[in-house]
Amino acid sequence: MTSVSFAGPGDEPIVLDVATPAAQVRVPTTRRYLMCPPAYFTVEYSINPWMDPTQPISTSLAMEQWTALKETYERLGHQVEVIEPQPGLPDMVFSANSGTVIDGQVLGSRFRAPQRAAEADHFRRWFLTNGYRSVVMPERTNEAEGDFTWTGKYLLAGTGFRTDPLAHSEAQEVLGVPVISLQLTDPRYYHLDVALFVLADDLVAYYPDAFSPGSQKVLRRLFPDAVIATGTDAACLGLNAVSDGRHVVLPVEATDLADQVARRGFDPVFVDISELRKSGGGPKCCTMELRD
Ligand SMILES: CN(C)C(=N)NCCC[C@H](N)C(=O)O
């Protein structure tokens, strides 16, 4: 309960108790996503600290979890496009790493690891056969929405492990949007999209310890009201979440983060991505947003 007081007609001030304001009403917008079924998913090489090629992997469980994620988006009213998976490309399920699309302009990807390099061209061809007229492939290492997050105003751009900092200026030129570079410092959070996600315009959630001190200052300055995730939320890849402005699809283990976003008026929607996490990925990595 909060008290407000104001001057009454006589000498006595009027004091009213008012209930704490209700959380803001959040309005979802319909999205279009590109996903790739994990038909060839496995962990046969290690290019991030989550990947242990000796651990058992169930491709069928990964497929069940991916299908549940896709059906979740469809149930929420979103449109999901599907690209054909390719044998020999076990990480192709992480479609977010293969393109950044803003206002129909596509900036493709260039992977740091040779094991993933061939994915970029499959996605390039998908864009060209699906009506995208301007598809630019980057010169510099660029892991697309793994390291680029569009807030509606800025393109937040991560670097430190995968995407080359020079890819940030390339993205600014190709996409014609202001880019804010952010330095990632913890190898477990090797992509920006495991350290930060956009909840709504001008509102993000992030894990400060994944960023350099200077980048933490930038984030505080840009987003003073941000949701600050705990280490436990970050460690289950809870920040690899997808918001449509109201529903927030996130890993089932990210319970504190779910409580925090619920208090801000969002509806958490849990998904189980335990099998895909063995490769270092979560819901967002499986989801490229097509902003047409
Ligand atoms: C959530 N993240 C970090 C992603 N955006 N992508 C997941 C990529 C996983 C892949 N094994 C790799 O290491 O590239």
Coordinates of C-alpha atoms and ligand atoms in Angstrom, one line a residue:
M1 CA 0.0 0.0 0.0
T2 CA 1.3 3.5 -0.8
S3 CA 0.0 6.8 0.6
V4 CA -0.6 10.0 -1.4
S5 CA -1.4 13.3 0.2
F6 CA -2.5 16.6 -1.3
A7 CA -3.8 19.9 0.0
G8 CA -7.5 19.8 0.9
P9 CA -9.9 22.8 0.8
G10 CA -9.2 23.7 4.5
D11 CA -6.0 23.4 6.5
E12 CA -6.0 19.6 6.7
P13 CA -4.1 17.7 4.0
I14 CA -6.1 14.8 2.5
V15 CA -4.2 11.5 2.7
L16 CA -5.3 8.5 0.7
D17 CA -4.0 5.0 0.7
V18 CA -3.8 3.6 -2.8
A19 CA -3.0 0.1 -3.8
T20 CA 0.4 -0.5 -5.5
P21 CA -0.2 0.1 -9.2
A22 CA -1.0 -3.1 -11.1
A23 CA 1.7 -4.4 -13.5
Q24 CA 1.5 -2.8 -16.9
V25 CA -0.8 -4.6 -19.5
R26 CA 1.5 -6.1 -22.1
V27 CA 0.3 -6.4 -25.7
P28 CA 1.7 -9.2 -27.8
T29 CA 2.4 -8.8 -31.5
T30 CA 2.3 -11.6 -34.0
R31 CA 5.7 -12.8 -35.1
R32 CA 7.1 -14.9 -37.9
Y33 CA 9.9 -17.3 -37.1
L34 CA 12.3 -19.5 -39.0
M35 CA 13.1 -22.9 -37.4
C36 CA 15.1 -26.0 -38.4
P37 CA 14.1 -29.4 -37.0
P38 CA 17.0 -31.2 -35.2
A39 CA 16.9 -34.2 -37.5
Y40 CA 20.7 -34.6 -37.4
F41 CA 21.2 -33.1 -34.0
T42 CA 24.1 -34.5 -32.0
V43 CA 27.2 -33.3 -30.1
E44 CA 30.2 -34.6 -32.0
Y45 CA 32.5 -31.6 -31.6
S46 CA 33.0 -29.1 -28.9
I47 CA 33.0 -25.4 -29.7
N48 CA 31.6 -24.0 -26.4
P49 CA 31.9 -25.1 -22.8
W50 CA 28.4 -26.8 -22.8
M51 CA 29.4 -29.3 -25.4
D52 CA 30.8 -32.6 -24.3
P53 CA 31.0 -35.1 -27.2
T54 CA 31.3 -38.0 -24.7
Q55 CA 27.8 -37.4 -23.2
P56 CA 24.9 -39.4 -24.5
I57 CA 22.5 -37.5 -26.8
S58 CA 19.0 -38.4 -27.8
T59 CA 18.1 -37.0 -31.2
S60 CA 14.5 -38.1 -30.8
L61 CA 14.2 -36.3 -27.4
A62 CA 15.7 -33.2 -29.0
M63 CA 13.1 -33.5 -31.8
E64 CA 10.3 -33.8 -29.2
Q65 CA 11.5 -30.7 -27.4
W66 CA 11.9 -28.7 -30.6
T67 CA 8.4 -29.8 -31.8
A68 CA 6.9 -28.7 -28.5
L69 CA 8.7 -25.3 -28.9
K70 CA 7.3 -24.9 -32.4
E71 CA 3.8 -25.8 -31.3
T72 CA 4.1 -23.4 -28.4
Y73 CA 4.7 -20.5 -30.9
E74 CA 1.8 -21.7 -33.1
R75 CA -0.5 -21.9 -30.1
L76 CA 0.5 -18.3 -29.2
G77 CA -0.6 -17.3 -32.8
H78 CA 2.8 -17.0 -34.4
Q79 CA 3.8 -18.2 -37.9
V80 CA 6.6 -20.7 -38.1
E81 CA 8.6 -21.3 -41.3
V82 CA 10.7 -24.4 -41.4
I83 CA 14.0 -24.9 -43.3
E84 CA 15.2 -28.4 -44.4
P85 CA 17.9 -29.8 -42.0
Q86 CA 21.1 -31.1 -43.6
P87 CA 23.0 -34.2 -42.7
G88 CA 26.5 -33.4 -41.2
L89 CA 25.3 -30.1 -39.8
P90 CA 24.2 -31.0 -36.2
D91 CA 24.0 -27.4 -35.0
M92 CA 21.7 -26.3 -37.9
V93 CA 18.8 -26.5 -35.4
F94 CA 20.1 -23.2 -34.0
S95 CA 18.6 -21.1 -36.8
A96 CA 19.0 -17.8 -34.9
N97 CA 22.7 -18.0 -35.7
S98 CA 22.2 -17.8 -39.4
G99 CA 20.6 -14.5 -40.2
T100 CA 19.5 -11.1 -38.9
V101 CA 16.4 -9.7 -40.6
I102 CA 15.1 -6.2 -40.1
D103 CA 12.5 -4.6 -42.3
G104 CA 13.0 -7.4 -44.9
Q105 CA 16.7 -6.7 -45.2
V106 CA 18.7 -9.9 -44.6
L107 CA 22.3 -10.0 -43.2
G108 CA 23.4 -13.6 -43.3
S109 CA 26.1 -15.2 -41.2
R110 CA 29.7 -16.3 -41.3
F111 CA 30.5 -18.8 -38.6
R112 CA 33.7 -18.8 -36.5
A113 CA 33.9 -22.6 -36.2
P114 CA 34.6 -24.5 -39.5
Q115 CA 32.2 -27.2 -38.3
R116 CA 29.3 -24.8 -38.7
A117 CA 30.5 -22.8 -41.8
A118 CA 28.3 -24.6 -44.4
E119 CA 25.0 -23.7 -42.5
A120 CA 25.3 -20.1 -43.7
D121 CA 24.8 -21.0 -47.4
H122 CA 21.7 -23.2 -46.7
F123 CA 20.1 -20.3 -45.0
R124 CA 21.2 -17.8 -47.8
R125 CA 19.4 -20.1 -50.3
W126 CA 16.3 -20.3 -48.1
F127 CA 16.1 -16.5 -48.0
L128 CA 16.5 -16.2 -51.8
T129 CA 13.8 -18.9 -52.5
N130 CA 11.4 -17.4 -50.0
G131 CA 11.1 -13.9 -51.5
Y132 CA 13.9 -11.9 -49.8
R133 CA 15.3 -9.6 -52.4
S134 CA 18.2 -8.2 -50.5
V135 CA 20.4 -10.8 -48.8
V136 CA 23.9 -9.7 -47.9
M137 CA 26.5 -12.2 -46.7
P138 CA 29.0 -10.7 -44.2
E139 CA 32.7 -10.4 -44.7
R140 CA 33.5 -10.7 -41.0
T141 CA 32.6 -13.4 -38.6
N142 CA 29.0 -12.9 -37.7
E143 CA 26.8 -15.3 -35.8
A144 CA 23.7 -13.3 -36.5
E145 CA 21.0 -13.3 -33.8
G146 CA 23.3 -15.2 -31.5
D147 CA 25.2 -11.9 -31.1
F148 CA 22.7 -9.4 -32.5
T149 CA 19.5 -8.4 -30.6
W150 CA 17.1 -5.9 -32.1
T151 CA 15.3 -3.8 -29.4
G152 CA 13.2 -1.9 -31.9
K153 CA 15.5 1.1 -31.6
Y154 CA 19.0 -0.3 -31.4
L155 CA 20.8 -3.4 -32.6
L156 CA 22.7 -4.6 -29.5
A157 CA 25.8 -6.4 -30.7
G158 CA 27.8 -8.9 -28.7
T159 CA 31.5 -9.7 -29.2
G160 CA 34.2 -11.4 -27.3
F161 CA 33.8 -15.0 -28.3
R162 CA 32.2 -15.4 -31.7
T163 CA 31.2 -12.3 -33.7
D164 CA 34.0 -10.1 -34.9
P165 CA 33.7 -6.5 -33.5
L166 CA 34.1 -5.3 -37.1
A167 CA 31.0 -7.2 -38.0
H168 CA 29.1 -4.6 -35.9
S169 CA 29.9 -1.8 -38.2
E170 CA 29.1 -4.0 -41.2
A171 CA 25.7 -4.7 -39.6
Q172 CA 25.1 -1.0 -39.1
E173 CA 25.8 -0.3 -42.8
V174 CA 23.8 -3.2 -44.2
L175 CA 20.8 -3.0 -41.9
G176 CA 20.9 0.8 -41.5
V177 CA 20.2 0.7 -37.8
P178 CA 22.2 2.1 -34.8
V179 CA 24.5 -0.6 -33.4
I180 CA 25.6 -0.7 -29.7
S181 CA 28.6 -2.9 -29.1
L182 CA 28.7 -4.9 -26.0
Q183 CA 31.7 -7.0 -24.7
L184 CA 31.0 -10.5 -23.4
T185 CA 33.5 -11.8 -20.9
D186 CA 32.3 -15.3 -19.6
P187 CA 32.9 -18.2 -22.0
R188 CA 29.7 -19.9 -20.7
Y189 CA 27.8 -17.0 -22.2
Y190 CA 29.6 -16.9 -25.5
H191 CA 26.7 -15.4 -27.4
L192 CA 24.8 -12.2 -26.5
D193 CA 21.5 -14.2 -26.7
V194 CA 22.4 -16.2 -23.6
A195 CA 23.1 -13.1 -21.6
L196 CA 20.3 -10.7 -22.6
F197 CA 16.9 -10.7 -24.3
V198 CA 14.3 -8.1 -25.2
L199 CA 11.0 -8.3 -23.3
A200 CA 9.4 -5.3 -25.0
D201 CA 10.4 -2.0 -26.5
D202 CA 13.0 -0.4 -24.2
L203 CA 12.8 -3.2 -21.7
V204 CA 15.4 -6.0 -21.6
A205 CA 16.5 -8.7 -19.1
Y206 CA 20.2 -9.5 -18.7
Y207 CA 22.8 -11.0 -16.6
P208 CA 25.4 -8.3 -15.7
D209 CA 28.3 -10.6 -14.9
A210 CA 28.4 -11.8 -18.5
F211 CA 29.5 -8.3 -19.6
S212 CA 32.6 -6.2 -19.2
P213 CA 32.3 -3.3 -16.7
G214 CA 32.0 -0.8 -19.5
S215 CA 29.3 -2.7 -21.2
Q216 CA 27.4 -3.1 -17.9
K217 CA 27.5 0.7 -17.6
V218 CA 26.1 1.0 -21.1
L219 CA 23.3 -1.4 -20.3
R220 CA 22.4 0.5 -17.1
R221 CA 22.4 3.8 -18.9
L222 CA 20.2 2.5 -21.8
F223 CA 17.9 0.3 -19.7
P224 CA 17.6 1.6 -16.2
D225 CA 14.5 -0.5 -15.5
A226 CA 15.9 -3.8 -16.9
V227 CA 15.1 -7.1 -15.3
I228 CA 18.4 -8.3 -13.7
A229 CA 18.7 -12.1 -13.9
T230 CA 20.4 -14.2 -11.3
G231 CA 23.4 -16.5 -11.9
T232 CA 21.0 -19.5 -11.5
D233 CA 18.7 -18.1 -14.2
A234 CA 21.7 -17.5 -16.6
A235 CA 23.2 -21.0 -15.9
C236 CA 20.1 -22.8 -17.3
L237 CA 20.2 -20.5 -20.3
G238 CA 17.2 -18.8 -19.0
L239 CA 18.1 -15.6 -20.9
N240 CA 17.8 -17.5 -24.1
A241 CA 14.2 -16.5 -24.1
V242 CA 11.7 -15.3 -26.7
S243 CA 9.2 -12.5 -26.0
D244 CA 6.3 -11.4 -28.2
G245 CA 5.7 -8.4 -26.0
R246 CA 3.5 -10.4 -23.6
H247 CA 4.3 -14.1 -23.6
V248 CA 7.9 -15.0 -22.6
V249 CA 8.9 -18.4 -23.8
L250 CA 11.8 -19.6 -21.6
P251 CA 13.4 -22.7 -20.2
V252 CA 11.4 -24.5 -17.4
E253 CA 14.3 -24.2 -14.9
A254 CA 14.4 -20.3 -15.1
T255 CA 11.9 -19.9 -12.3
D256 CA 13.2 -16.7 -10.7
L257 CA 13.3 -15.0 -14.1
A258 CA 9.8 -16.2 -14.7
D259 CA 8.6 -14.7 -11.4
Q260 CA 10.4 -11.4 -12.2
V261 CA 8.9 -11.1 -15.7
A262 CA 5.4 -12.0 -14.3
R263 CA 5.7 -9.2 -11.8
R264 CA 6.3 -6.8 -14.8
G265 CA 3.1 -8.0 -16.4
F266 CA 4.4 -10.7 -18.8
D267 CA 3.1 -14.2 -19.1
P268 CA 5.9 -16.8 -18.7
V269 CA 5.5 -19.9 -20.9
F270 CA 7.9 -22.7 -20.0
V271 CA 9.5 -25.1 -22.4
D272 CA 11.9 -28.0 -21.8
I273 CA 15.1 -27.7 -23.8
S274 CA 17.4 -30.0 -21.7
E275 CA 18.6 -32.0 -24.7
L276 CA 19.4 -29.0 -26.9
R277 CA 21.2 -27.3 -24.0
K278 CA 23.8 -30.1 -24.2
S279 CA 25.0 -28.2 -27.3
G280 CA 24.8 -24.8 -25.6
G281 CA 21.5 -23.8 -27.0
G282 CA 18.0 -22.8 -25.8
P283 CA 14.6 -21.7 -27.2
K284 CA 15.9 -18.4 -28.7
C285 CA 18.8 -20.1 -30.6
C286 CA 16.2 -22.3 -32.3
T287 CA 14.2 -19.3 -33.4
M288 CA 15.2 -16.7 -36.0
E289 CA 12.8 -13.8 -36.1
L290 CA 11.8 -12.8 -39.6
R291 CA 11.0 -9.1 -39.3
D292 CA 9.6 -8.5 -42.8
Ligands
LIG1 C1 22.0 -19.8 -27.3 N1 23.1 -19.6 -28.2 C2 24.3 -19.4 -27.6 C3 22.9 -19.6 -29.6 N2 22.5 -18.6 -30.1 N3 23.3 -20.6 -30.3 C4 23.6 -21.9 -29.9 C5 24.7 -22.5 -30.7 C6 25.1 -23.8 -30.2 C7 26.3 -24.4 -31.0 N4 26.6 -25.6 -30.5 C8 27.5 -23.5 -31.1 O1 28.3 -23.5 -30.2 O2 27.6 -22.7 -32.0

